[in-house]
CSV table of C-alpha atoms (C1' of nucleotides) in Angstrom, one decimal:
chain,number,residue,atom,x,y,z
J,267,UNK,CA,50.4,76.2,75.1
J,268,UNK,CA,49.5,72.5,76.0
J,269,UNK,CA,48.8,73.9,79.7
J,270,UNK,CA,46.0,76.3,79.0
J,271,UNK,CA,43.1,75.0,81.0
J,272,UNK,CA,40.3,76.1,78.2
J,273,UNK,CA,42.1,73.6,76.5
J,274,UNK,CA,41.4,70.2,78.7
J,275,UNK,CA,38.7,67.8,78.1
J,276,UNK,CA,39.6,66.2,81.8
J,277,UNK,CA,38.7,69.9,83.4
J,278,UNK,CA,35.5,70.0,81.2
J,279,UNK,CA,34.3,66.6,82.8
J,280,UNK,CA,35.7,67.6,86.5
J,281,UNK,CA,33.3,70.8,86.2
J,282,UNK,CA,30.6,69.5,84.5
J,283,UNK,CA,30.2,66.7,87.4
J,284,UNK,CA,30.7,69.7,90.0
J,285,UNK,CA,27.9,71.5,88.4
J,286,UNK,CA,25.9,67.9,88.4
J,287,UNK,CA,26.5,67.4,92.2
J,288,UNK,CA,25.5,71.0,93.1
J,289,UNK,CA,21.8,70.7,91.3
J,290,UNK,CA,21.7,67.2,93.1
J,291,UNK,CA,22.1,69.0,96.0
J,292,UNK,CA,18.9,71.3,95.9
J,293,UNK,CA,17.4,68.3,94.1
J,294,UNK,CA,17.8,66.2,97.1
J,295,UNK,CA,17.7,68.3,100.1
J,296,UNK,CA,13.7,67.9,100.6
J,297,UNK,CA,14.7,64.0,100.9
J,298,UNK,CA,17.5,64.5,103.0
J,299,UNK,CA,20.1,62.6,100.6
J,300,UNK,CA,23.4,63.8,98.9
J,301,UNK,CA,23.8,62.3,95.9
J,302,UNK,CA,26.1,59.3,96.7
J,303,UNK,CA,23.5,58.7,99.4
J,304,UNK,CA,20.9,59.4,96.6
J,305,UNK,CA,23.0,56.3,94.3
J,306,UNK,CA,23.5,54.0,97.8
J,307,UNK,CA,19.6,54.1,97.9
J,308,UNK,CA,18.5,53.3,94.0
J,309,UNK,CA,20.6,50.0,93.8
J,310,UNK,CA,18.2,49.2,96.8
J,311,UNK,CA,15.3,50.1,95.7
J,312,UNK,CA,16.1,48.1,92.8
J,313,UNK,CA,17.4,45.1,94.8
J,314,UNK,CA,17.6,44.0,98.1
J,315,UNK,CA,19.6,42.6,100.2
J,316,UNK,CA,22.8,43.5,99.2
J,317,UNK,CA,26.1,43.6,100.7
J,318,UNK,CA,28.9,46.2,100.7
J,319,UNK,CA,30.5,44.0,98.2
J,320,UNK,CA,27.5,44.2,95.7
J,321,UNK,CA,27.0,48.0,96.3
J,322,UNK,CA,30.4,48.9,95.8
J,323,UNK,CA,30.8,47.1,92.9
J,324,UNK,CA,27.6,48.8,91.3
J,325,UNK,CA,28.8,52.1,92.3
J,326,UNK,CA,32.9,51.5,92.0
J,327,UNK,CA,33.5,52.7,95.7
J,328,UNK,CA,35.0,51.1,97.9
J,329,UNK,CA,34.2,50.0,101.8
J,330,UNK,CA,36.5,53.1,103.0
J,331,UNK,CA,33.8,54.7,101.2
J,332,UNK,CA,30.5,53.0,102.4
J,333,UNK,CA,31.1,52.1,105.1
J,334,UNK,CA,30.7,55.6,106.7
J,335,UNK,CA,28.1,56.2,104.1
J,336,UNK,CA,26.2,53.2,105.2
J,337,UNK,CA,26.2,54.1,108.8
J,338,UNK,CA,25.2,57.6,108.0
J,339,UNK,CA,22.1,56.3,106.1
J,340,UNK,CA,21.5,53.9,109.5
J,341,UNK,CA,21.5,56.4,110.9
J,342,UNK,CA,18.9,58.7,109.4
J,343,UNK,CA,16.9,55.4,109.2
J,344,UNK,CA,16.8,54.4,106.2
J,345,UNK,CA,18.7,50.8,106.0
J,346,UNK,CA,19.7,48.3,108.1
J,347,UNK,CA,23.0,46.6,108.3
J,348,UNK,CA,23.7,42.8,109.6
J,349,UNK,CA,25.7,39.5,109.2
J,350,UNK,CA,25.2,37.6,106.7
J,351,UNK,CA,24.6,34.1,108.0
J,352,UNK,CA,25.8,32.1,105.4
J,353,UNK,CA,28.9,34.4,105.0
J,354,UNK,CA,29.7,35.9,108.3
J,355,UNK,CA,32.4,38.4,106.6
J,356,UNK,CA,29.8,39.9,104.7
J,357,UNK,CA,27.4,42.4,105.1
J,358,UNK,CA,24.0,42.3,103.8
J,359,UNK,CA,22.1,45.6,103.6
J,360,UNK,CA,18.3,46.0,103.5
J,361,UNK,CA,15.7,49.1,103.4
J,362,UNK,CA,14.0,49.9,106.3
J,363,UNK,CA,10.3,51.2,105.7
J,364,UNK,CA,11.2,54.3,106.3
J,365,UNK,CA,13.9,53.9,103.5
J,366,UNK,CA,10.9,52.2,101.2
J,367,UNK,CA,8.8,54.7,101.2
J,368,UNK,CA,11.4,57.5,100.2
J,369,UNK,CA,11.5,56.0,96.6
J,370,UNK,CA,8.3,57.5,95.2
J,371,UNK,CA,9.7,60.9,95.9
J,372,UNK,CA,13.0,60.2,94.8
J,373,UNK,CA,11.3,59.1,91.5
J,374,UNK,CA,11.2,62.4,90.4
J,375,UNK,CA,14.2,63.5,90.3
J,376,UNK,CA,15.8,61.7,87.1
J,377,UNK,CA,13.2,63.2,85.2
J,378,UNK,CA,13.8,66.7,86.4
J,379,UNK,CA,17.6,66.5,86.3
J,380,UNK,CA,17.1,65.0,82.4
J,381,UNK,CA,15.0,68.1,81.4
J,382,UNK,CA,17.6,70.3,83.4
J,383,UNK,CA,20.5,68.8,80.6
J,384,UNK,CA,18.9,70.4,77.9
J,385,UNK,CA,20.2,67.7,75.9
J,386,UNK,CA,17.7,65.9,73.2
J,387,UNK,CA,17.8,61.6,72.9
J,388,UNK,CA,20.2,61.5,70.0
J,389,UNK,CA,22.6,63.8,71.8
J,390,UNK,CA,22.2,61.9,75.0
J,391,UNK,CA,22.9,58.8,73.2
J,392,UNK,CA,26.3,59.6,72.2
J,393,UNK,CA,27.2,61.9,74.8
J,394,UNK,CA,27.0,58.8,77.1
J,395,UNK,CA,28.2,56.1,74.3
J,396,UNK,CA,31.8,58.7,74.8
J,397,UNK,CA,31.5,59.0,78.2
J,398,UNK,CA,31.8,55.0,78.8
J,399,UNK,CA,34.5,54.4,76.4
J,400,UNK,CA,36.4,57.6,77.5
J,401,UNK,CA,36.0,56.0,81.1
J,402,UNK,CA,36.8,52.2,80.2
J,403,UNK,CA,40.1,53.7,78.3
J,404,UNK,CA,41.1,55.7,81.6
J,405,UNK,CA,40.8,53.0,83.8
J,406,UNK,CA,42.4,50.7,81.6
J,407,UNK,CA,45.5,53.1,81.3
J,408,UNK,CA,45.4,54.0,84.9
J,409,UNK,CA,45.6,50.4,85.5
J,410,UNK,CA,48.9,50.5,83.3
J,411,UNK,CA,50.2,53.2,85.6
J,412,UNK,CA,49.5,51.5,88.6
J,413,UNK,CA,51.9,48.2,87.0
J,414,UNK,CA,53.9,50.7,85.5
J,415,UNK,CA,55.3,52.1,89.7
G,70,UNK,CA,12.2,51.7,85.7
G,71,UNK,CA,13.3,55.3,85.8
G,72,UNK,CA,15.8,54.1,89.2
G,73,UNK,CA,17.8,52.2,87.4
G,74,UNK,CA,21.2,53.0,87.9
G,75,UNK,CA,22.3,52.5,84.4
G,76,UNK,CA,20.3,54.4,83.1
G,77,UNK,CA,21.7,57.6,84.8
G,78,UNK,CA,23.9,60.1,82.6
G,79,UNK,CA,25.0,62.0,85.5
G,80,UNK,CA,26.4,58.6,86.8
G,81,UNK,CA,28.2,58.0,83.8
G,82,UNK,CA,29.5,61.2,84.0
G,83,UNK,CA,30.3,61.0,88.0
G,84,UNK,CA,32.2,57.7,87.2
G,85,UNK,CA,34.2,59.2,84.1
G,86,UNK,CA,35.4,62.4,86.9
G,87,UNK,CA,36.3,59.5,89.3
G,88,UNK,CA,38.5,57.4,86.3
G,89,UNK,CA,40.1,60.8,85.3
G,90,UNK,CA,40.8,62.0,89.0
G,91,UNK,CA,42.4,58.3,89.2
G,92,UNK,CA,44.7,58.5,86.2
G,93,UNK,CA,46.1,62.1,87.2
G,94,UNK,CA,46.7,60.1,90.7
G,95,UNK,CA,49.0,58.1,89.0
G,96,UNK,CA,50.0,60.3,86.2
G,97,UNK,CA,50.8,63.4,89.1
G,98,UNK,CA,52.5,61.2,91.5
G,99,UNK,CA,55.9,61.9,90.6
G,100,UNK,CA,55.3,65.6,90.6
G,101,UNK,CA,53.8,65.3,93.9
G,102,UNK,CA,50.5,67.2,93.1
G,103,UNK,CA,47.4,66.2,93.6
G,104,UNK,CA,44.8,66.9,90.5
G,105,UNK,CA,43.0,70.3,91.9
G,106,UNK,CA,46.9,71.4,93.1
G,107,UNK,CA,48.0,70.7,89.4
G,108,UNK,CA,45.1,72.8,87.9
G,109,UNK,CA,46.0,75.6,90.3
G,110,UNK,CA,49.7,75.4,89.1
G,111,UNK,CA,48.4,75.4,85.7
G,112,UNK,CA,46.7,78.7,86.1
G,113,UNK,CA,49.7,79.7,87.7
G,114,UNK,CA,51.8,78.6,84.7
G,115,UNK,CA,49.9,80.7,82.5
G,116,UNK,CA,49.6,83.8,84.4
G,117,UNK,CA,51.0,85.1,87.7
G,118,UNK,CA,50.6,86.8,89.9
G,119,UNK,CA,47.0,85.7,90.4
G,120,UNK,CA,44.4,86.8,93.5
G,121,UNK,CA,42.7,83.9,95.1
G,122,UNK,CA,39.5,85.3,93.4
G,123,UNK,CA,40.6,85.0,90.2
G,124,UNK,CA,42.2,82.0,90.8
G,125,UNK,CA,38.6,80.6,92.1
G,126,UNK,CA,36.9,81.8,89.2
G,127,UNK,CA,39.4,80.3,86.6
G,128,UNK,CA,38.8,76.6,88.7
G,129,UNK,CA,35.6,77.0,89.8
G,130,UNK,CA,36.2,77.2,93.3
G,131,UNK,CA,35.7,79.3,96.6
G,132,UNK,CA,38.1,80.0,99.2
G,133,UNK,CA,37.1,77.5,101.4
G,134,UNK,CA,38.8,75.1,98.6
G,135,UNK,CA,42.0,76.9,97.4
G,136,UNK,CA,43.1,78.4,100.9
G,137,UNK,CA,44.0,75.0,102.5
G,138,UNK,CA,45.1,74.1,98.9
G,139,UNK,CA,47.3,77.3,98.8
G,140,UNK,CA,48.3,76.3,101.9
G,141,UNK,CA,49.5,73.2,101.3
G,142,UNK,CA,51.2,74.3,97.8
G,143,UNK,CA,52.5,76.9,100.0
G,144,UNK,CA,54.0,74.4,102.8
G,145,UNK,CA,55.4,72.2,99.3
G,146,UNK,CA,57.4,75.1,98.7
G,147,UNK,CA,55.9,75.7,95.0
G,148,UNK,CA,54.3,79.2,95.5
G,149,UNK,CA,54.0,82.1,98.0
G,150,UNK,CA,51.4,84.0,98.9
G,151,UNK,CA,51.3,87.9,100.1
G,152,UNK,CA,48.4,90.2,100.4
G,153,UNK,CA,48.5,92.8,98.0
G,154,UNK,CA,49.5,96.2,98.3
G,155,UNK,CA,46.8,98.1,96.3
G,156,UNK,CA,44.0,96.3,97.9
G,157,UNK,CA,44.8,94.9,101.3
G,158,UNK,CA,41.8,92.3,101.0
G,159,UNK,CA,43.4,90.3,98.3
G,160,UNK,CA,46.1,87.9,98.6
G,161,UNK,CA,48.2,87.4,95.5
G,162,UNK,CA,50.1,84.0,94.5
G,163,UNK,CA,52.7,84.0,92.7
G,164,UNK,CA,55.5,80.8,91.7
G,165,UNK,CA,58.6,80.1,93.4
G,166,UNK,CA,61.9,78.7,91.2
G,167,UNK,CA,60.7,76.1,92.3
G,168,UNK,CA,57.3,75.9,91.7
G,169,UNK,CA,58.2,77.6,88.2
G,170,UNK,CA,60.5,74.4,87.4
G,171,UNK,CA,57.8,71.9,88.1
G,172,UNK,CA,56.5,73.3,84.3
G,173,UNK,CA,58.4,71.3,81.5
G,174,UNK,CA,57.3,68.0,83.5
G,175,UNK,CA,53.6,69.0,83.9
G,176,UNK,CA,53.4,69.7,80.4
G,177,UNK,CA,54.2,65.6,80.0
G,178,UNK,CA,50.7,65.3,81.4
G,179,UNK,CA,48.0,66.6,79.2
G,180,UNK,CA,49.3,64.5,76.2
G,181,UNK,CA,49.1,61.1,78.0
G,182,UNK,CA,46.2,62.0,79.2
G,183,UNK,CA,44.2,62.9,75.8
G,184,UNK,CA,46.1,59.8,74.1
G,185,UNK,CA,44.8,57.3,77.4
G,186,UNK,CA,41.0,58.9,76.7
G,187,UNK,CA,41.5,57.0,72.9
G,188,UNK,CA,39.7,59.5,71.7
G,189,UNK,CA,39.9,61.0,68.1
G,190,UNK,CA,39.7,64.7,67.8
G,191,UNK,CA,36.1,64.9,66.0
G,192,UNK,CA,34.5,62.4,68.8
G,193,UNK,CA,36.4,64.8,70.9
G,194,UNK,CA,34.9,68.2,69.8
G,195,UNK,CA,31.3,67.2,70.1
G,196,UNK,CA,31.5,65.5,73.2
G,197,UNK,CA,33.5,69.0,74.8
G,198,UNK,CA,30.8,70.7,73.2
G,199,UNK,CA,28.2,68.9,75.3
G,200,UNK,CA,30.2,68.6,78.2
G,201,UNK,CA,29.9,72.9,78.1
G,202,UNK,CA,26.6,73.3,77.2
G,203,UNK,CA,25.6,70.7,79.7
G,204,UNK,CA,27.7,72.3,82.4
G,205,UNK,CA,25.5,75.9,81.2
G,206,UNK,CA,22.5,74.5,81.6
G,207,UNK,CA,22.5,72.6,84.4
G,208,UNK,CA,24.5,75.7,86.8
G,209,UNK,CA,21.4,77.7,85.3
G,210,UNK,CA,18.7,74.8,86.5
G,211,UNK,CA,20.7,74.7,90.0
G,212,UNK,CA,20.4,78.4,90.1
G,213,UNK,CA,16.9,78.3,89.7
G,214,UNK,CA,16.3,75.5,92.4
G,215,UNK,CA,18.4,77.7,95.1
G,216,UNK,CA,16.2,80.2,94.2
G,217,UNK,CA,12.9,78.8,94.7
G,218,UNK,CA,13.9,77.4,97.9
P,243,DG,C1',42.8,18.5,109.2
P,244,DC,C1',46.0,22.4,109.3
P,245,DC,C1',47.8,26.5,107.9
P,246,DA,C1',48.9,30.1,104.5
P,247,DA,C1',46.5,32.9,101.3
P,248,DT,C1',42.5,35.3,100.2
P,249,DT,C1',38.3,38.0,101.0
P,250,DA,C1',34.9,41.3,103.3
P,251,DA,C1',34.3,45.2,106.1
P,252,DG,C1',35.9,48.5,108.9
P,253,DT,C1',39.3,52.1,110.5
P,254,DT,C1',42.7,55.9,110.0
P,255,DG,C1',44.6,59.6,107.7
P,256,DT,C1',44.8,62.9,103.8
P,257,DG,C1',42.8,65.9,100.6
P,258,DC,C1',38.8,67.9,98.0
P,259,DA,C1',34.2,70.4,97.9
P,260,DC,C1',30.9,73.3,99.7
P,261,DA,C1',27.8,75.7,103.2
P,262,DA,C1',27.8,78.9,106.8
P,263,DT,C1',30.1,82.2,109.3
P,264,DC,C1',33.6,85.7,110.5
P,265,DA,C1',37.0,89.6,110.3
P,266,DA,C1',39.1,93.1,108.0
P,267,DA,C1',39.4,96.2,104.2
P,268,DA,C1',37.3,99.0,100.7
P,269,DC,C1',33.4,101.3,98.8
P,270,DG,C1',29.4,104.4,98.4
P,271,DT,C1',26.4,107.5,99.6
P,272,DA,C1',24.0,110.6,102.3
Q,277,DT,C1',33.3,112.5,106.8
Q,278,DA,C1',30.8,108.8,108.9
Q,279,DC,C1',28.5,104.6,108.5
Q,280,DG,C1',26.1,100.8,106.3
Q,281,DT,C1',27.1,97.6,102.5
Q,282,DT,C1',29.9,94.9,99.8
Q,283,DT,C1',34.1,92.3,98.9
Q,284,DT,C1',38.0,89.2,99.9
Q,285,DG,C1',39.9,85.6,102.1
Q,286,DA,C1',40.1,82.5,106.1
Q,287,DT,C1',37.9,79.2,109.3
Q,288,DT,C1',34.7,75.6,110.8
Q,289,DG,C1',32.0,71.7,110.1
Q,290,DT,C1',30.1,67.9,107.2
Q,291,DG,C1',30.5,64.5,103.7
Q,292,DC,C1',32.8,62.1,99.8
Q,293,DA,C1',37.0,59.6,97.8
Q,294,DC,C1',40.8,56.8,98.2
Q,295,DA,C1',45.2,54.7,100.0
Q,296,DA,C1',47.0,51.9,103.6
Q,297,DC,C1',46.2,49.1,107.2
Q,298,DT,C1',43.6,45.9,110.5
Q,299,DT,C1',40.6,42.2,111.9
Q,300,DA,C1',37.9,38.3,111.3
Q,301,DA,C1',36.0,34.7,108.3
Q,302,DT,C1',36.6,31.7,104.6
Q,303,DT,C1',39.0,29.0,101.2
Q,304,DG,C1',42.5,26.0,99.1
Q,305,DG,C1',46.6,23.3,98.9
Q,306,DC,C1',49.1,20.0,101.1
DNA sequence: GCCAATTAAGTTGTGCACAATCAAAACGTA
DNA sequence: TACGTTTTGATTGTGCACAACTTAATTGGC
C-alpha cells in the first residue's frame, strides 16, 4: 500500500516542476532561453561580473552543469566569459549588450507565470515557507546518506 | 525587482525536485534504480501487465522517455517487454522474479523519505493540495500558450 | 621558499525530458 | 473493401543534471 504513486508527496513535486518547465518553455521561446538559461541570465541582470563559482552557488549547479550552459549562452551572444585577473582559476562572466537588452522582455514573464499558478499571496506564502524547509530537510538528510556509504 | 531570483516560486520548487531527485540518488543506490526507473517499477508493483501508454500516462511521460528507460530496466533484468497479442501496436511490460523481488526493499523508501521531508501530516496535506492544483493550472496555462503560438 | 592540499573550471559519461519524426498496426468511413 | 486517419511505440537530436575525473592556479604549513 505504501507504493501507490497517488500516494507520494516526492511524485507531486517531480510533476508539478515538469509542468513548471514545460509553460517555461512556451514562455521563453520568443527570447530564445530554456529555463535554466532563463535563471543563468537573472542573477546577471541582477549582478555582474560573476564567476561560475558565484552562479552556481545561486543556482546550486555545478560547473559540469554551466559550463556547457555558459558556452551555449556565448554562443547565442548573450555573455561573455574571461580570466579573472586577480584569480586566474576563476571565471568571471559578464552580459553582452545583446544579453542587456533581453531583460525588459524577460521582465514579463514572472508576472505571467505568477497569474498562471492560480494561487492567491497567503497561499503563496506558505506554499513556499514548505517548500524551503521540505528542501533544507532533504538536503540535510541526503547529506546523512552520503556519510552514511 | 521582479528578477530577483529569490523571489521566484517556481525556483523554489525547481530546487525542492533537484534535493528530492538527490535523496532518492542515495536512498535508490543500493537497489540500483535510478528515481524515474523506481517510479516505473512502482507502477509495475501495483499493476502488471502495463502498455507503455499507460505506463506514460500514470508517470507523465512519452515514449521518447520510458523506451530507453524500459530498455535499460529491460537490460537490468527487472522486467520484459513483448508486444501484445490483441493489439500488435502496444508493447506490454510485465516483472521478472526478479524485478518482482526488488518489492519488499523499495517499500523501505517511501517512509525515509516522508520522515527526511520533516514534515507533519497537516503541513503535509495543504502543501500536496497546492502542489495539485498548481500542477492543474499551470498544464492548463501551458496548454493555452502552445496554442496561441 | 617549497611542496602538498585545496580550489575553480572544464571534460567525459550516463541518464532523464521533450520535440520532431517515422514505421507499423488498427480504425473508420465512404 | 480500400484508403485516409489515428494510434502506439521507437528513434534522433538537443539540453539539463550530476558523478567522477583532469588540469591549472592558489594557498598553507613547514
Amino acid at each position: 500500500m505504501k507504493l501507490l504513486l497517488d500516494n507520494q508527496v516526492c511524485f507531486d513535486v517531480h510533476a508539478a516542476s515538469r509542468a513548471l518547465d514545460g509553460l517555461y518553455r512556451g514562455l521563453l521561446r520568443d527570447l530564445g532561453l530554456t529555463y535554466p538559461q532563463y535563471l543563468a541570465m537573472m542573477v546577471l541582470w541582477e549582478r555582474e561580473p560573476v564567476t561560475v563559482k558565484e552562479l552556481g552557488a545561486a543556482l546550486r549547479l555545478d560547473s559540469g552543469t554551466l559550463s556547457p550552459l555558459l558556452k551555449r549562452l556565448e554562443a547565442a551572444g548573450l555573455v561573455r566569459r574571461e580570466r579573472s585577473a586577480a584569480d586566474e582559476r576563476s571565471v568571471l562572466v559578464r552580459l553582452t549588450p545583446d544579453g542587456a537588452a533581453l531583460r525588459p522582455e524577460a521582465e514579463q514573464v514572472p508576472g505571467r507565470l505568477l497569474a498562471a499558478t492560480g494561487l492567491d499571496v497567503e497561499e503563496l506564502a506558505a506554499f513556499r515557507s514548505t517548500l524551503r524547509r521540505l528542501t533544507a530537510a532533504v538536503d540535510e538528510a541526503a547529506l546523512a546518506v552520503r556519510r552514511a556509504q
